[in-house]
mmCIF file of N, CA and C in Angstrom:
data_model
loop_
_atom_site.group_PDB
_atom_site.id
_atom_site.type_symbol
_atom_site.label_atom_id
_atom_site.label_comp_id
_atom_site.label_asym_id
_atom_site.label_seq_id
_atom_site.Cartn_x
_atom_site.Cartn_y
_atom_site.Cartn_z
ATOM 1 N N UNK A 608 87.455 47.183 66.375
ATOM 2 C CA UNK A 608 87.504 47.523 67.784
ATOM 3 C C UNK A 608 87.556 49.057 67.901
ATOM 4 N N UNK A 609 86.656 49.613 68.551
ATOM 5 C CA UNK A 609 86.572 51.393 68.817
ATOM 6 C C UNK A 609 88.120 51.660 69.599
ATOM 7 N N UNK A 610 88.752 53.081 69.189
ATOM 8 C CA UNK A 610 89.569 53.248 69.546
ATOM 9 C C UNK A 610 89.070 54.101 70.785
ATOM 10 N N UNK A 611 90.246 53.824 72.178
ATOM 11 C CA UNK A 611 89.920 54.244 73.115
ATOM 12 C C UNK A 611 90.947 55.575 73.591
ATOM 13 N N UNK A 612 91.524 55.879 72.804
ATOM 14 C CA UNK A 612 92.768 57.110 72.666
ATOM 15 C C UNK A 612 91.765 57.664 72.685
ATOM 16 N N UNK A 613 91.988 59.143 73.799
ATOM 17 C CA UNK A 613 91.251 60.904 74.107
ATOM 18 C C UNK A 613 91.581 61.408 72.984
ATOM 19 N N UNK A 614 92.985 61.066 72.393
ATOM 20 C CA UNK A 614 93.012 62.416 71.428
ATOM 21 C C UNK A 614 92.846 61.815 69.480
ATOM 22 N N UNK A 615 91.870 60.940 69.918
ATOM 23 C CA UNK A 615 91.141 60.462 68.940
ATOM 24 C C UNK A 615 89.705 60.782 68.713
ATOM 25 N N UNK A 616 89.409 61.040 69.869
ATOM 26 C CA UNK A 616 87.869 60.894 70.414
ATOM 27 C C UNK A 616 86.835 61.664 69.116
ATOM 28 N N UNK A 617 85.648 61.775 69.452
ATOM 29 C CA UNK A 617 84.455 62.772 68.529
ATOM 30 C C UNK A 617 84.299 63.215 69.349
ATOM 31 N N UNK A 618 84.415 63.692 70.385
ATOM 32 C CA UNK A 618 83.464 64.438 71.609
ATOM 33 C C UNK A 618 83.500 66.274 71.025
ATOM 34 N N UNK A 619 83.144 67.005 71.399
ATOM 35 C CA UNK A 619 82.864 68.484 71.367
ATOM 36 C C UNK A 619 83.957 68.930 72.068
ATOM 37 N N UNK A 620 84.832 69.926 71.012
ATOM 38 C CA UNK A 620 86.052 70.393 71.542
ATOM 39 C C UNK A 620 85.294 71.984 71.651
ATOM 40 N N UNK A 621 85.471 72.689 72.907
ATOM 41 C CA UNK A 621 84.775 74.035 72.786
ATOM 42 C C UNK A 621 86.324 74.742 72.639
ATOM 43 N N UNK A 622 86.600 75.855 71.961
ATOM 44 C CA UNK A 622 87.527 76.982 71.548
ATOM 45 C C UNK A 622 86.989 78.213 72.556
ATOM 46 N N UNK A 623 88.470 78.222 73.438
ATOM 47 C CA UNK A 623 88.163 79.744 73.692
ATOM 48 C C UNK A 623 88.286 81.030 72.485
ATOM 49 N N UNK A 624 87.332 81.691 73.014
ATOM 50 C CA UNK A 624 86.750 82.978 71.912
ATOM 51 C C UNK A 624 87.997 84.152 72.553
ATOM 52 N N UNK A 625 88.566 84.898 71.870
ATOM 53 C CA UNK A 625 89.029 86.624 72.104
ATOM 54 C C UNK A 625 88.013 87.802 73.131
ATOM 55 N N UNK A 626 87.971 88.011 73.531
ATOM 56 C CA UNK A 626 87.378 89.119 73.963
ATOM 57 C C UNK A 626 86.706 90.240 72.695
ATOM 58 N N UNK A 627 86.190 90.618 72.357
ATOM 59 C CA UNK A 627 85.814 91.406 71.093
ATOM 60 C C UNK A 627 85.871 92.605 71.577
ATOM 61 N N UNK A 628 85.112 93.235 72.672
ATOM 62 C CA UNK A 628 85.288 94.540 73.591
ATOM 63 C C UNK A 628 86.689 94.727 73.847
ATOM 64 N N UNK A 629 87.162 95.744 73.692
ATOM 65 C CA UNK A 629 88.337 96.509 73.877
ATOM 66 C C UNK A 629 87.942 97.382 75.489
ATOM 67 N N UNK A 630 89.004 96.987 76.385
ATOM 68 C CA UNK A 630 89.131 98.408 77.325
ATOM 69 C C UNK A 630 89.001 99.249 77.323
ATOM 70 N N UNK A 631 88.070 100.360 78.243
ATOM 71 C CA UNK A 631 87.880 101.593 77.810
ATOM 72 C C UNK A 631 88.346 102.310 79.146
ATOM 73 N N UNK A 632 89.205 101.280 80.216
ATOM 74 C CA UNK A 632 89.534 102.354 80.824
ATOM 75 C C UNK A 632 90.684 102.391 80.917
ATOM 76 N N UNK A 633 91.104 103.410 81.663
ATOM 77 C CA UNK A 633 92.722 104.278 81.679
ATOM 78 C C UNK A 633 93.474 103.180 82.659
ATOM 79 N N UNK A 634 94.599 102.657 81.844
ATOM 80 C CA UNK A 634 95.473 101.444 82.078
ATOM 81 C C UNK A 634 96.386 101.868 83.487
ATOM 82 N N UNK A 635 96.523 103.545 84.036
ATOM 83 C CA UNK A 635 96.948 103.951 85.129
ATOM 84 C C UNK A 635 96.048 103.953 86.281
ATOM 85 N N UNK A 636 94.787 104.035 85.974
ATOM 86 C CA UNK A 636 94.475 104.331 86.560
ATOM 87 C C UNK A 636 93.898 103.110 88.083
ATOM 88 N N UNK A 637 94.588 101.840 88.103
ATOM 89 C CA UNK A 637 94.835 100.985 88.940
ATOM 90 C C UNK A 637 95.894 101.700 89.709
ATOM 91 N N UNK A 638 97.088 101.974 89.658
ATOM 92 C CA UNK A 638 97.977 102.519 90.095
ATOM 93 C C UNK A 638 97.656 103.570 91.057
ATOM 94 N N UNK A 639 98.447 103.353 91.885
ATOM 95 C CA UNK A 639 98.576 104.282 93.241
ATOM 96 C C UNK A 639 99.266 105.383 92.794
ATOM 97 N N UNK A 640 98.286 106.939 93.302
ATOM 98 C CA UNK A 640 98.887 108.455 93.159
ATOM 99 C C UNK A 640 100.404 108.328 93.547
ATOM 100 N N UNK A 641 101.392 108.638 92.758
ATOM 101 C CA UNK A 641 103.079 108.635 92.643
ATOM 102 C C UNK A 641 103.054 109.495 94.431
ATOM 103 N N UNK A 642 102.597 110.209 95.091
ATOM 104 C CA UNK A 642 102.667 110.611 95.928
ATOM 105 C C UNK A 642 102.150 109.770 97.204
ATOM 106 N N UNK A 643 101.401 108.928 96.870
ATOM 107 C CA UNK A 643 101.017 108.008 97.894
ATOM 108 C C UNK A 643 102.080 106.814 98.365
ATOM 109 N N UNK A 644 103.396 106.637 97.209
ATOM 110 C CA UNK A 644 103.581 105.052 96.984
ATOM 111 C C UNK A 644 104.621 105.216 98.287
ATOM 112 N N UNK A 645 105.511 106.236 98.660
ATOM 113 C CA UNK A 645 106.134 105.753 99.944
ATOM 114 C C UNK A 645 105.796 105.912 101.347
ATOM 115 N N UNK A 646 104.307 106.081 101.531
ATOM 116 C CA UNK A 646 103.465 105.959 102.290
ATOM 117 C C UNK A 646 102.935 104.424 102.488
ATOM 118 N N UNK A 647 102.609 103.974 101.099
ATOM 119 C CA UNK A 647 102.486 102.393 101.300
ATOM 120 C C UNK A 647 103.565 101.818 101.697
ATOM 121 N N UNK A 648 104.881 102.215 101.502
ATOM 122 C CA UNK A 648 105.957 101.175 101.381
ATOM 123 C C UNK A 648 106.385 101.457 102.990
ATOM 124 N N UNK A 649 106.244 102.589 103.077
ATOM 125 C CA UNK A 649 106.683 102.659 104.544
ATOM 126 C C UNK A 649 105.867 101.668 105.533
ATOM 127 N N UNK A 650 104.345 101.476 105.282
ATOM 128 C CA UNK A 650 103.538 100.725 105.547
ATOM 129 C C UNK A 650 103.621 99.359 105.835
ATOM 130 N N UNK A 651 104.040 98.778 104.679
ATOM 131 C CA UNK A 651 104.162 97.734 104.303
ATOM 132 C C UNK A 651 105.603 97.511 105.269
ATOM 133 N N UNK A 652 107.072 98.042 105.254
ATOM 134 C CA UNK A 652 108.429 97.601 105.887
ATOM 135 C C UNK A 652 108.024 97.845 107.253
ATOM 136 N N UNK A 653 106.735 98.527 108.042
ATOM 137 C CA UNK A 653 106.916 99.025 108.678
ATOM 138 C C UNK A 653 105.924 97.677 110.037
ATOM 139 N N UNK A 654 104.891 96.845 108.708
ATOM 140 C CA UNK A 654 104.484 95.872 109.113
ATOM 141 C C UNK A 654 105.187 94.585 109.656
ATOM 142 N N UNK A 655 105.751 94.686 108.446
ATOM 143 C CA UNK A 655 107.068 93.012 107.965
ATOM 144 C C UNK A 655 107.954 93.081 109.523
ATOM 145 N N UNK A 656 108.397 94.543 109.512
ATOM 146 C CA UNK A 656 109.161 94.760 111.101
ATOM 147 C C UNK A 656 108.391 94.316 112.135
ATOM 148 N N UNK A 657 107.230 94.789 112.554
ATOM 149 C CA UNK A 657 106.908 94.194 113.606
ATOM 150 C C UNK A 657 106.899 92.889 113.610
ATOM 151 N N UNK A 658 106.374 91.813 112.728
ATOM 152 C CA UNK A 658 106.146 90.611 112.610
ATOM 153 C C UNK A 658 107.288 89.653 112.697
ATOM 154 N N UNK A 659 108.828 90.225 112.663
ATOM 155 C CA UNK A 659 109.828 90.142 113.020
ATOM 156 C C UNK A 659 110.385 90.129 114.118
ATOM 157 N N UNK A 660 109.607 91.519 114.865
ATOM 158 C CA UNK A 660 110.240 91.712 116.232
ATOM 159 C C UNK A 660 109.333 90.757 117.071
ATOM 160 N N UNK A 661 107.962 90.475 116.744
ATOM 161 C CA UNK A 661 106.892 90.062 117.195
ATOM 162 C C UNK A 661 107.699 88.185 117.289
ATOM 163 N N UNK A 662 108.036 87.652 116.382
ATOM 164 C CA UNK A 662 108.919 86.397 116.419
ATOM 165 C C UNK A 662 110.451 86.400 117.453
ATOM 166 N N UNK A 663 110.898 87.445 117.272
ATOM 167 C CA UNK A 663 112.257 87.504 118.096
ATOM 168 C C UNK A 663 111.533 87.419 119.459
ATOM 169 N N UNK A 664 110.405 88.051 119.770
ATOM 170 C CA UNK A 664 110.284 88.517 121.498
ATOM 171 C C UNK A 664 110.136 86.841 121.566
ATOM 172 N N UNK A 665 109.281 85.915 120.762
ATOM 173 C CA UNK A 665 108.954 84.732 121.212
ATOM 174 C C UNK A 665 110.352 84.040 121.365
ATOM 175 N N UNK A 666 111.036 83.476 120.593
ATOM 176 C CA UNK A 666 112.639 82.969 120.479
ATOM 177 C C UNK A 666 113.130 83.711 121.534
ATOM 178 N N UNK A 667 113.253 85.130 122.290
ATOM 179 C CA UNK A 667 114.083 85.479 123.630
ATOM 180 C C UNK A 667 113.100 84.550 124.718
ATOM 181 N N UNK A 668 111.959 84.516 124.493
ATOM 182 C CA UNK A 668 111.314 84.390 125.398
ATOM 183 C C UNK A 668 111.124 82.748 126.145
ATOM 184 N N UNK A 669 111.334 82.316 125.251
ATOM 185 C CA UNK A 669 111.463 80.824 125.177
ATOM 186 C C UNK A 669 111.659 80.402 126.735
ATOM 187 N N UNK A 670 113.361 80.626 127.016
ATOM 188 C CA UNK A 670 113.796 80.291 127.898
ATOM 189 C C UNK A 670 113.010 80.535 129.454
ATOM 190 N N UNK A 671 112.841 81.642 129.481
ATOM 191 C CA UNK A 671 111.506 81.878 130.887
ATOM 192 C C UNK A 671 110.111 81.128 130.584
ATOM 193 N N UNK A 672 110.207 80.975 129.503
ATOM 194 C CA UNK A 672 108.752 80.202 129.362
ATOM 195 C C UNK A 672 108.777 78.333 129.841
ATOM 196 N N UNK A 673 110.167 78.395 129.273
ATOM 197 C CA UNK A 673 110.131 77.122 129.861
ATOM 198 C C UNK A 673 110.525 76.492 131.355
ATOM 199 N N UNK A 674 111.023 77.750 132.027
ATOM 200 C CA UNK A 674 111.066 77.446 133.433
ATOM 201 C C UNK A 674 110.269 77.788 134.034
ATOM 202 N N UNK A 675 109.426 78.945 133.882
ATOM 203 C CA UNK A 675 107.810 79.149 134.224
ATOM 204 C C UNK A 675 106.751 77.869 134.316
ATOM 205 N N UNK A 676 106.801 76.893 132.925
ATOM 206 C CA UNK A 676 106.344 76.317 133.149
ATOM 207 C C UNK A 676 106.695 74.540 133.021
ATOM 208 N N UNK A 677 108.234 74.572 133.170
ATOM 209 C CA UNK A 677 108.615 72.983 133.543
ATOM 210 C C UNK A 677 108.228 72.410 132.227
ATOM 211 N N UNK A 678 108.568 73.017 131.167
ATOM 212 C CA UNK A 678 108.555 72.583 129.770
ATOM 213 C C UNK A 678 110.008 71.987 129.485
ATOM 214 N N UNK A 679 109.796 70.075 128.828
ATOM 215 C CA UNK A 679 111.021 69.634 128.470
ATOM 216 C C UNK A 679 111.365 70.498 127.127
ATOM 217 N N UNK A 680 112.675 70.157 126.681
ATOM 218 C CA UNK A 680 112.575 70.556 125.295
ATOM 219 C C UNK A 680 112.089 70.222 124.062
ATOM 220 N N UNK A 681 111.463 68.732 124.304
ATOM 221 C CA UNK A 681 110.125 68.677 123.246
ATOM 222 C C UNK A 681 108.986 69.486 123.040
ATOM 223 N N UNK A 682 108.855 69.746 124.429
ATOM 224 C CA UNK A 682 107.432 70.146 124.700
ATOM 225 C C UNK A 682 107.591 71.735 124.375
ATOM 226 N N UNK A 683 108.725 72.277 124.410
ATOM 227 C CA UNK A 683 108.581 73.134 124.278
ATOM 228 C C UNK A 683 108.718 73.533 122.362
ATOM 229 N N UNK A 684 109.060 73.073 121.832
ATOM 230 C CA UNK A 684 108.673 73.558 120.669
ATOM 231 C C UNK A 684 107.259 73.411 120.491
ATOM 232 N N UNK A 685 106.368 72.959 121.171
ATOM 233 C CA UNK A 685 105.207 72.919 120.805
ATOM 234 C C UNK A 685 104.501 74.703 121.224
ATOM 235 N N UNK A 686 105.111 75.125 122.198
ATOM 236 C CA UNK A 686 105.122 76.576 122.228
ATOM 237 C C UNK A 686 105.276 77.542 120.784
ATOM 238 N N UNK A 687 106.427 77.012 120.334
ATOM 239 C CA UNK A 687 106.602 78.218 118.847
ATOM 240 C C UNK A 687 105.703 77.395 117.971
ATOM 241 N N UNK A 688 105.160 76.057 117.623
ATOM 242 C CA UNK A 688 104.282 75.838 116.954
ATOM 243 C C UNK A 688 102.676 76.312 117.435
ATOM 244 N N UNK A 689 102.829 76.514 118.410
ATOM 245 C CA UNK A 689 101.199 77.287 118.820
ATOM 246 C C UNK A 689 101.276 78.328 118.334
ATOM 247 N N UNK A 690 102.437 79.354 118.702
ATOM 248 C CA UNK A 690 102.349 80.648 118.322
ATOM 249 C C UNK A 690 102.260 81.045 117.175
ATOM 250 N N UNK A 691 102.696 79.906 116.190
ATOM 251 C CA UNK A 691 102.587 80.277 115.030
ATOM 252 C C UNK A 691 101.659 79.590 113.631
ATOM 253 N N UNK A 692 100.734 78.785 114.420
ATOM 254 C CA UNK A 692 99.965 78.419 113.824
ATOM 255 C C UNK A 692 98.297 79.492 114.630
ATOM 256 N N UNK A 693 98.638 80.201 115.839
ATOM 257 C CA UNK A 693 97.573 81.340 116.031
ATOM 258 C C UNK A 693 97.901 81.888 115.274
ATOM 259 N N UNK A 694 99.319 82.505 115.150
ATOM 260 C CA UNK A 694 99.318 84.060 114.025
ATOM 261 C C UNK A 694 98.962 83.503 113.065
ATOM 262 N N UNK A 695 99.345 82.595 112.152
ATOM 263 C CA UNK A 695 98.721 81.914 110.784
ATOM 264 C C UNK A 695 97.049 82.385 110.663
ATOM 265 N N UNK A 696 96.535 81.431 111.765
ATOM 266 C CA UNK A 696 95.201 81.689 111.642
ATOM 267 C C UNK A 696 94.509 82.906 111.965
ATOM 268 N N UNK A 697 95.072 83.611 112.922
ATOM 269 C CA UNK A 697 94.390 85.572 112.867
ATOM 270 C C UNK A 697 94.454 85.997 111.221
ATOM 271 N N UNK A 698 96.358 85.401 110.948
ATOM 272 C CA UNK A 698 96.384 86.437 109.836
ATOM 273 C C UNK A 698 95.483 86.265 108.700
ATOM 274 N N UNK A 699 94.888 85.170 108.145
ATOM 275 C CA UNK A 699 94.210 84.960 107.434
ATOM 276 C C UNK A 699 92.691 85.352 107.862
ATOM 277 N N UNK A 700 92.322 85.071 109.361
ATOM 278 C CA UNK A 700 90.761 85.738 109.199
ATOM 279 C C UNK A 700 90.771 86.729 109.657
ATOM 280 N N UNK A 701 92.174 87.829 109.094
ATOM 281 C CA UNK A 701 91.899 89.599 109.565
ATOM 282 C C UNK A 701 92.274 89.448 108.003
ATOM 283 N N UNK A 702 92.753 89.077 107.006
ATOM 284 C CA UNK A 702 92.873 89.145 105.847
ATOM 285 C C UNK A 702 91.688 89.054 105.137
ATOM 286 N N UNK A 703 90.772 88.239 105.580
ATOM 287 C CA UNK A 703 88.973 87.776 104.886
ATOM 288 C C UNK A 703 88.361 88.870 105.475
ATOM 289 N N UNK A 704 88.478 89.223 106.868
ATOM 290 C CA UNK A 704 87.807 90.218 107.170
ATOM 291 C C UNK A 704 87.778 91.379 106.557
ATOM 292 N N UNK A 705 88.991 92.051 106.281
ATOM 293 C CA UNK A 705 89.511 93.218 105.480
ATOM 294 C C UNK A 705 88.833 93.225 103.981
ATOM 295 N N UNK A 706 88.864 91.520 103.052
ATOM 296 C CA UNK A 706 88.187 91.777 102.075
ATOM 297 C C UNK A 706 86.598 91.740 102.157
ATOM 298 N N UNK A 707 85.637 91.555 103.109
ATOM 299 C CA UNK A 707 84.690 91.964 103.136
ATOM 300 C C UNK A 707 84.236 93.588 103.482
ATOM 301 N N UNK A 708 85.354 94.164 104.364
ATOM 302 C CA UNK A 708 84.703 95.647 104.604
ATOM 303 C C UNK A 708 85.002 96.379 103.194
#
């Protein structure tokens, strides 16, 4: 009776190969100019903040939103799930966008 165990099999086992070419470029030179980096970082804390404050205004806001518009309190979480399934989706197609320019 043929054995039906994989790690019996004859099939063609392919081996990954090494790279043979060695790097020829400068392992810093990915790295951001030491003078640039708290320019990014400021950047970067300076983003994360808004996207923070940008969530708090919604959570204050709640409450007028729901007497504005006669929202139970089911219905109204469907408010912070809108809002945050738009930002979801901007953020990702200003993220694709960015890697095409």
């Amino acid at each position: 009776m043929p054995s039906t165990d994989p790690r019996t099999s004859t099939s063609t086992i392919r081996r990954a190969t090494p790279a043979t070419a060695a790097a020829t470029t400068d392992p810093h030179a990915a790295e951001a100019p030491h003078g640039r980096r708290p320019t990014l970082l400021a950047l970067l804390v300076s983003a994360q903040f808004v996207v923070m404050l940008d969530t708090s205004i919604v959570n204050v806001a709640l409450p007028s939103i729901q007497g504005d518009l006669a929202l139970g309190t089911a219905a109204l979480t469907w408010v912070v799930n809108a809002y945050v399934l738009t930002f979801g989706g901007l953020l990702l197609l200003s993220g694709r966008a960015t890697d095409l320019v």
